């Protein structure tokens, strides 16, 4: 089981604590609702092992007394899957869940990119999708336009750029990372993030 160190230096067995509480709820006849499932999933997403996270998510989906998992629950699951680097299938599972979410934003794209870190094909497809949505200018349903001609809801941020560049350069694709960097500069996507000096060479 994974332990997380909290303020003061104490280590907490997150999985153990979550399932201890869930077991007590079961013993006392307390039925889990959307909020309790969501809280448990959020706690388990802090672990680097997504096994129990997926198990609880599937249990939530099987519970016929509950509504279908909402966007926040799915986002929590995607982020949790992204933290688990031990399972090659975690990224694909995150992508499958990502595609079921209708009301996406850049935060969800970032989470799915992190979950597929190192898979250049998936990361670049996600980056190209979010750039296309950003450049649509808020024409999509529910889009909020804060800049002329662009949809800020999908504006790639520092997390987006760092995830894409890191994934590309860690896999030796500096040829593509240079183009992504140039695109980010052209569209003013940087805020506080500066690209490392060793990756700014001109080709």
PDB file of C-alpha atoms in Angstrom:
ATOM      1  CA  UNK A   1       0.000   0.000   0.000  1.00  0.00           C
ATOM      2  CA  UNK A   2       1.121   3.535  -0.726  1.00  0.00           C
ATOM      3  CA  UNK A   3       1.726   5.965   2.114  1.00  0.00           C
ATOM      4  CA  UNK A   4       1.561   9.730   1.709  1.00  0.00           C
ATOM      5  CA  UNK A   5       3.561  12.050   3.932  1.00  0.00           C
ATOM      6  CA  UNK A   6       1.560  14.935   5.331  1.00  0.00           C
ATOM      7  CA  UNK A   7       2.539  18.107   7.183  1.00  0.00           C
ATOM      8  CA  UNK A   8       4.567  17.285  10.269  1.00  0.00           C
ATOM      9  CA  UNK A   9       6.289  14.291   8.653  1.00  0.00           C
ATOM     10  CA  UNK A  10       3.619  11.699   9.469  1.00  0.00           C
ATOM     11  CA  UNK A  11       2.933   9.042   6.832  1.00  0.00           C
ATOM     12  CA  UNK A  12      -0.660   8.033   6.157  1.00  0.00           C
ATOM     13  CA  UNK A  13      -1.819   4.817   4.499  1.00  0.00           C
ATOM     14  CA  UNK A  14      -4.431   6.431   2.270  1.00  0.00           C
ATOM     15  CA  UNK A  15      -5.871   3.226   0.815  1.00  0.00           C
ATOM     16  CA  UNK A  16      -6.087   1.626   4.242  1.00  0.00           C
ATOM     17  CA  UNK A  17      -7.870   4.621   5.750  1.00  0.00           C
ATOM     18  CA  UNK A  18     -10.336   4.908   2.876  1.00  0.00           C
ATOM     19  CA  UNK A  19     -11.350   1.254   2.975  1.00  0.00           C
ATOM     20  CA  UNK A  20     -11.503   1.241   6.771  1.00  0.00           C
ATOM     21  CA  UNK A  21     -14.095   4.027   6.570  1.00  0.00           C
ATOM     22  CA  UNK A  22     -15.984   2.301   3.744  1.00  0.00           C
ATOM     23  CA  UNK A  23     -16.089  -0.940   5.719  1.00  0.00           C
ATOM     24  CA  UNK A  24     -17.434   0.868   8.762  1.00  0.00           C
ATOM     25  CA  UNK A  25     -20.140   2.488   6.634  1.00  0.00           C
ATOM     26  CA  UNK A  26     -21.130  -0.952   5.365  1.00  0.00           C
ATOM     27  CA  UNK A  27     -21.212  -2.415   8.887  1.00  0.00           C
ATOM     28  CA  UNK A  28     -23.449   0.408  10.106  1.00  0.00           C
ATOM     29  CA  UNK A  29     -25.767   0.120   7.112  1.00  0.00           C
ATOM     30  CA  UNK A  30     -24.869   3.487   5.621  1.00  0.00           C
ATOM     31  CA  UNK A  31     -25.305   3.468   1.855  1.00  0.00           C
ATOM     32  CA  UNK A  32     -22.748   5.313  -0.237  1.00  0.00           C
ATOM     33  CA  UNK A  33     -23.996   8.215  -2.318  1.00  0.00           C
ATOM     34  CA  UNK A  34     -22.346  10.243  -5.091  1.00  0.00           C
ATOM     35  CA  UNK A  35     -20.577  12.469  -2.571  1.00  0.00           C
ATOM     36  CA  UNK A  36     -19.062   9.616  -0.542  1.00  0.00           C
ATOM     37  CA  UNK A  37     -17.894   7.820  -3.699  1.00  0.00           C
ATOM     38  CA  UNK A  38     -16.424  11.069  -5.024  1.00  0.00           C
ATOM     39  CA  UNK A  39     -14.582  11.759  -1.761  1.00  0.00           C
ATOM     40  CA  UNK A  40     -13.177   8.221  -1.653  1.00  0.00           C
ATOM     41  CA  UNK A  41     -12.060   8.419  -5.289  1.00  0.00           C
ATOM     42  CA  UNK A  42     -10.386  11.751  -4.674  1.00  0.00           C
ATOM     43  CA  UNK A  43      -8.441  10.312  -1.739  1.00  0.00           C
ATOM     44  CA  UNK A  44      -7.402   7.212  -3.705  1.00  0.00           C
ATOM     45  CA  UNK A  45      -6.297   9.347  -6.667  1.00  0.00           C
ATOM     46  CA  UNK A  46      -3.398  10.580  -4.496  1.00  0.00           C
ATOM     47  CA  UNK A  47      -1.883   7.117  -4.610  1.00  0.00           C
ATOM     48  CA  UNK A  48       0.492   6.039  -7.370  1.00  0.00           C
ATOM     49  CA  UNK A  49      -1.313   2.697  -7.648  1.00  0.00           C
ATOM     50  CA  UNK A  50      -4.596   2.950  -9.553  1.00  0.00           C
ATOM     51  CA  UNK A  51      -5.793  -0.618  -8.849  1.00  0.00           C
ATOM     52  CA  UNK A  52      -8.136   0.276  -5.989  1.00  0.00           C
ATOM     53  CA  UNK A  53      -9.117   3.540  -7.679  1.00  0.00           C
ATOM     54  CA  UNK A  54     -10.430   1.654 -10.703  1.00  0.00           C
ATOM     55  CA  UNK A  55     -12.093  -0.982  -8.527  1.00  0.00           C
ATOM     56  CA  UNK A  56     -14.035   1.660  -6.593  1.00  0.00           C
ATOM     57  CA  UNK A  57     -14.974   3.543  -9.772  1.00  0.00           C
ATOM     58  CA  UNK A  58     -16.380   0.352 -11.307  1.00  0.00           C
ATOM     59  CA  UNK A  59     -18.317  -0.359  -8.111  1.00  0.00           C
ATOM     60  CA  UNK A  60     -19.816   3.126  -8.369  1.00  0.00           C
ATOM     61  CA  UNK A  61     -20.881   2.496 -11.957  1.00  0.00           C
ATOM     62  CA  UNK A  62     -22.546  -0.796 -10.952  1.00  0.00           C
ATOM     63  CA  UNK A  63     -24.578   0.872  -8.195  1.00  0.00           C
ATOM     64  CA  UNK A  64     -28.006   1.287  -9.783  1.00  0.00           C
ATOM     65  CA  UNK A  65     -29.142   3.651  -7.023  1.00  0.00           C
ATOM     66  CA  UNK A  66     -26.670   6.304  -8.169  1.00  0.00           C
ATOM     67  CA  UNK A  67     -26.535   8.622 -11.137  1.00  0.00           C
ATOM     68  CA  UNK A  68     -23.856   8.007 -13.746  1.00  0.00           C
ATOM     69  CA  UNK A  69     -20.417   9.313 -12.680  1.00  0.00           C
ATOM     70  CA  UNK A  70     -20.203  13.040 -13.432  1.00  0.00           C
ATOM     71  CA  UNK A  71     -17.408  15.099 -14.945  1.00  0.00           C
ATOM     72  CA  UNK A  72     -15.658  15.784 -11.620  1.00  0.00           C
ATOM     73  CA  UNK A  73     -15.568  12.082 -10.737  1.00  0.00           C
ATOM     74  CA  UNK A  74     -14.198  11.187 -14.171  1.00  0.00           C
ATOM     75  CA  UNK A  75     -11.602  13.958 -13.992  1.00  0.00           C
ATOM     76  CA  UNK A  76     -10.477  12.651 -10.597  1.00  0.00           C
ATOM     77  CA  UNK A  77     -10.133   9.174 -12.077  1.00  0.00           C
ATOM     78  CA  UNK A  78      -8.125  10.422 -15.074  1.00  0.00           C
ATOM     79  CA  UNK A  79      -5.733  12.322 -12.798  1.00  0.00           C
ATOM     80  CA  UNK A  80      -5.332   9.257 -10.593  1.00  0.00           C
ATOM     81  CA  UNK A  81      -4.591   7.037 -13.588  1.00  0.00           C
ATOM     82  CA  UNK A  82      -2.019   9.573 -14.718  1.00  0.00           C
ATOM     83  CA  UNK A  83      -0.138   9.219 -11.431  1.00  0.00           C
ATOM     84  CA  UNK A  84       0.219   5.470 -11.880  1.00  0.00           C
ATOM     85  CA  UNK A  85       3.271   4.928 -14.069  1.00  0.00           C
ATOM     86  CA  UNK A  86       3.443   1.198 -13.312  1.00  0.00           C
ATOM     87  CA  UNK A  87       0.536   0.204 -15.571  1.00  0.00           C
ATOM     88  CA  UNK A  88       0.932   0.630 -19.345  1.00  0.00           C
ATOM     89  CA  UNK A  89      -2.844   0.309 -19.756  1.00  0.00           C
ATOM     90  CA  UNK A  90      -3.570   3.201 -17.404  1.00  0.00           C
ATOM     91  CA  UNK A  91      -3.211   5.791 -20.157  1.00  0.00           C
ATOM     92  CA  UNK A  92      -5.568   3.952 -22.492  1.00  0.00           C
ATOM     93  CA  UNK A  93      -8.134   3.602 -19.709  1.00  0.00           C
ATOM     94  CA  UNK A  94      -7.828   7.328 -19.013  1.00  0.00           C
ATOM     95  CA  UNK A  95      -8.304   8.101 -22.724  1.00  0.00           C
ATOM     96  CA  UNK A  96     -11.411   5.920 -22.902  1.00  0.00           C
ATOM     97  CA  UNK A  97     -12.946   7.722 -19.916  1.00  0.00           C
ATOM     98  CA  UNK A  98     -11.860  11.100 -21.322  1.00  0.00           C
ATOM     99  CA  UNK A  99     -13.776  10.422 -24.532  1.00  0.00           C
ATOM    100  CA  UNK A 100     -17.019   9.838 -22.575  1.00  0.00           C
ATOM    101  CA  UNK A 101     -16.948  13.369 -21.105  1.00  0.00           C
ATOM    102  CA  UNK A 102     -19.010  15.821 -23.147  1.00  0.00           C
ATOM    103  CA  UNK A 103     -18.176  19.146 -21.480  1.00  0.00           C
ATOM    104  CA  UNK A 104     -14.386  19.150 -21.721  1.00  0.00           C
ATOM    105  CA  UNK A 105     -11.901  21.921 -20.924  1.00  0.00           C
ATOM    106  CA  UNK A 106      -8.122  22.354 -20.961  1.00  0.00           C
ATOM    107  CA  UNK A 107      -7.796  20.884 -17.439  1.00  0.00           C
ATOM    108  CA  UNK A 108      -9.246  17.575 -18.649  1.00  0.00           C
ATOM    109  CA  UNK A 109      -6.966  17.586 -21.684  1.00  0.00           C
ATOM    110  CA  UNK A 110      -3.971  18.172 -19.406  1.00  0.00           C
ATOM    111  CA  UNK A 111      -4.971  15.291 -17.137  1.00  0.00           C
ATOM    112  CA  UNK A 112      -5.324  12.918 -20.083  1.00  0.00           C
ATOM    113  CA  UNK A 113      -1.978  14.033 -21.547  1.00  0.00           C
ATOM    114  CA  UNK A 114      -0.291  13.327 -18.209  1.00  0.00           C
ATOM    115  CA  UNK A 115      -1.919   9.904 -18.086  1.00  0.00           C
ATOM    116  CA  UNK A 116      -0.431   9.155 -21.526  1.00  0.00           C
ATOM    117  CA  UNK A 117       2.953  10.782 -20.913  1.00  0.00           C
ATOM    118  CA  UNK A 118       5.547   9.217 -23.207  1.00  0.00           C
ATOM    119  CA  UNK A 119       3.047   8.063 -25.829  1.00  0.00           C
ATOM    120  CA  UNK A 120       3.889  10.645 -28.502  1.00  0.00           C
ATOM    121  CA  UNK A 121       1.002   9.708 -30.780  1.00  0.00           C
ATOM    122  CA  UNK A 122      -1.679  10.112 -28.105  1.00  0.00           C
ATOM    123  CA  UNK A 123      -0.148  13.226 -26.545  1.00  0.00           C
ATOM    124  CA  UNK A 124       0.142  15.006 -29.898  1.00  0.00           C
ATOM    125  CA  UNK A 125      -3.400  14.047 -30.923  1.00  0.00           C
ATOM    126  CA  UNK A 126      -4.685  15.530 -27.662  1.00  0.00           C
ATOM    127  CA  UNK A 127      -2.565  18.660 -28.090  1.00  0.00           C
ATOM    128  CA  UNK A 128      -3.780  19.163 -31.668  1.00  0.00           C
ATOM    129  CA  UNK A 129      -7.396  18.678 -30.527  1.00  0.00           C
ATOM    130  CA  UNK A 130      -7.158  21.236 -27.741  1.00  0.00           C
ATOM    131  CA  UNK A 131      -5.403  23.739 -30.042  1.00  0.00           C
ATOM    132  CA  UNK A 132      -8.149  23.329 -32.640  1.00  0.00           C
ATOM    133  CA  UNK A 133     -10.841  23.893 -30.014  1.00  0.00           C
ATOM    134  CA  UNK A 134      -8.988  26.936 -28.683  1.00  0.00           C
ATOM    135  CA  UNK A 135      -8.815  28.459 -32.149  1.00  0.00           C
ATOM    136  CA  UNK A 136     -12.534  27.941 -32.802  1.00  0.00           C
ATOM    137  CA  UNK A 137     -13.238  31.156 -30.936  1.00  0.00           C
ATOM    138  CA  UNK A 138     -15.862  29.897 -28.524  1.00  0.00           C
ATOM    139  CA  UNK A 139     -18.290  28.739 -31.188  1.00  0.00           C
ATOM    140  CA  UNK A 140     -18.835  25.446 -29.378  1.00  0.00           C
ATOM    141  CA  UNK A 141     -21.715  25.063 -26.942  1.00  0.00           C
ATOM    142  CA  UNK A 142     -20.945  26.718 -23.624  1.00  0.00           C
ATOM    143  CA  UNK A 143     -17.703  28.300 -24.830  1.00  0.00           C
ATOM    144  CA  UNK A 144     -16.631  31.486 -23.086  1.00  0.00           C
ATOM    145  CA  UNK A 145     -14.765  33.952 -25.219  1.00  0.00           C
ATOM    146  CA  UNK A 146     -12.342  36.204 -23.360  1.00  0.00           C
ATOM    147  CA  UNK A 147     -10.059  36.994 -26.277  1.00  0.00           C
ATOM    148  CA  UNK A 148     -11.012  38.025 -29.785  1.00  0.00           C
ATOM    149  CA  UNK A 149     -11.199  34.955 -31.989  1.00  0.00           C
ATOM    150  CA  UNK A 150     -10.204  32.386 -29.345  1.00  0.00           C
ATOM    151  CA  UNK A 151     -11.958  30.146 -26.837  1.00  0.00           C
ATOM    152  CA  UNK A 152     -10.212  30.591 -23.465  1.00  0.00           C
ATOM    153  CA  UNK A 153     -11.905  27.482 -22.102  1.00  0.00           C
ATOM    154  CA  UNK A 154      -9.476  25.425 -24.196  1.00  0.00           C
ATOM    155  CA  UNK A 155      -6.431  27.710 -24.058  1.00  0.00           C
ATOM    156  CA  UNK A 156      -3.343  25.517 -23.533  1.00  0.00           C
ATOM    157  CA  UNK A 157      -1.521  26.635 -20.390  1.00  0.00           C
ATOM    158  CA  UNK A 158       1.908  26.057 -18.851  1.00  0.00           C
ATOM    159  CA  UNK A 159       0.888  22.552 -17.744  1.00  0.00           C
ATOM    160  CA  UNK A 160      -0.146  21.683 -21.299  1.00  0.00           C
ATOM    161  CA  UNK A 161       3.097  22.905 -22.838  1.00  0.00           C
ATOM    162  CA  UNK A 162       5.367  21.368 -20.187  1.00  0.00           C
ATOM    163  CA  UNK A 163       3.594  18.009 -20.483  1.00  0.00           C
ATOM    164  CA  UNK A 164       3.789  17.944 -24.280  1.00  0.00           C
ATOM    165  CA  UNK A 165       7.415  19.146 -24.495  1.00  0.00           C
ATOM    166  CA  UNK A 166       8.531  16.832 -21.699  1.00  0.00           C
ATOM    167  CA  UNK A 167       6.845  13.830 -23.285  1.00  0.00           C
ATOM    168  CA  UNK A 168       8.380  14.584 -26.677  1.00  0.00           C
ATOM    169  CA  UNK A 169      11.899  15.262 -25.462  1.00  0.00           C
ATOM    170  CA  UNK A 170      11.936  12.292 -23.075  1.00  0.00           C
ATOM    171  CA  UNK A 171      11.225  10.081 -26.091  1.00  0.00           C
ATOM    172  CA  UNK A 172      13.849  11.764 -28.290  1.00  0.00           C
ATOM    173  CA  UNK A 173      11.425  13.686 -30.495  1.00  0.00           C
ATOM    174  CA  UNK A 174      13.058  17.109 -30.254  1.00  0.00           C
ATOM    175  CA  UNK A 175      12.156  17.689 -33.922  1.00  0.00           C
ATOM    176  CA  UNK A 176       8.473  17.820 -32.972  1.00  0.00           C
ATOM    177  CA  UNK A 177       9.064  19.594 -29.653  1.00  0.00           C
ATOM    178  CA  UNK A 178      10.723  22.507 -31.481  1.00  0.00           C
ATOM    179  CA  UNK A 179       7.557  22.944 -33.567  1.00  0.00           C
ATOM    180  CA  UNK A 180       5.339  22.790 -30.465  1.00  0.00           C
ATOM    181  CA  UNK A 181       7.553  25.367 -28.762  1.00  0.00           C
ATOM    182  CA  UNK A 182       7.315  27.659 -31.797  1.00  0.00           C
ATOM    183  CA  UNK A 183       3.523  27.258 -31.835  1.00  0.00           C
ATOM    184  CA  UNK A 184       3.316  28.123 -28.131  1.00  0.00           C
ATOM    185  CA  UNK A 185       5.373  31.270 -28.725  1.00  0.00           C
ATOM    186  CA  UNK A 186       3.316  32.277 -31.761  1.00  0.00           C
ATOM    187  CA  UNK A 187       0.025  32.015 -29.844  1.00  0.00           C
ATOM    188  CA  UNK A 188       1.325  33.510 -26.597  1.00  0.00           C
ATOM    189  CA  UNK A 189       0.635  30.388 -24.550  1.00  0.00           C
ATOM    190  CA  UNK A 190       3.428  30.907 -22.018  1.00  0.00           C
ATOM    191  CA  UNK A 191       2.947  32.733 -18.739  1.00  0.00           C
ATOM    192  CA  UNK A 192       5.503  31.910 -16.044  1.00  0.00           C
ATOM    193  CA  UNK A 193       7.041  28.945 -17.850  1.00  0.00           C
ATOM    194  CA  UNK A 194      10.407  29.319 -19.597  1.00  0.00           C
ATOM    195  CA  UNK A 195      11.709  26.474 -21.716  1.00  0.00           C
ATOM    196  CA  UNK A 196      15.082  25.060 -20.559  1.00  0.00           C
ATOM    197  CA  UNK A 197      18.049  26.590 -22.399  1.00  0.00           C
ATOM    198  CA  UNK A 198      19.243  23.245 -23.760  1.00  0.00           C
ATOM    199  CA  UNK A 199      16.012  22.831 -25.767  1.00  0.00           C
ATOM    200  CA  UNK A 200      15.897  26.231 -27.484  1.00  0.00           C
ATOM    201  CA  UNK A 201      18.405  25.577 -30.254  1.00  0.00           C
ATOM    202  CA  UNK A 202      17.242  26.660 -33.681  1.00  0.00           C
ATOM    203  CA  UNK A 203      17.047  24.124 -36.471  1.00  0.00           C
TER     204      UNK A 203
END
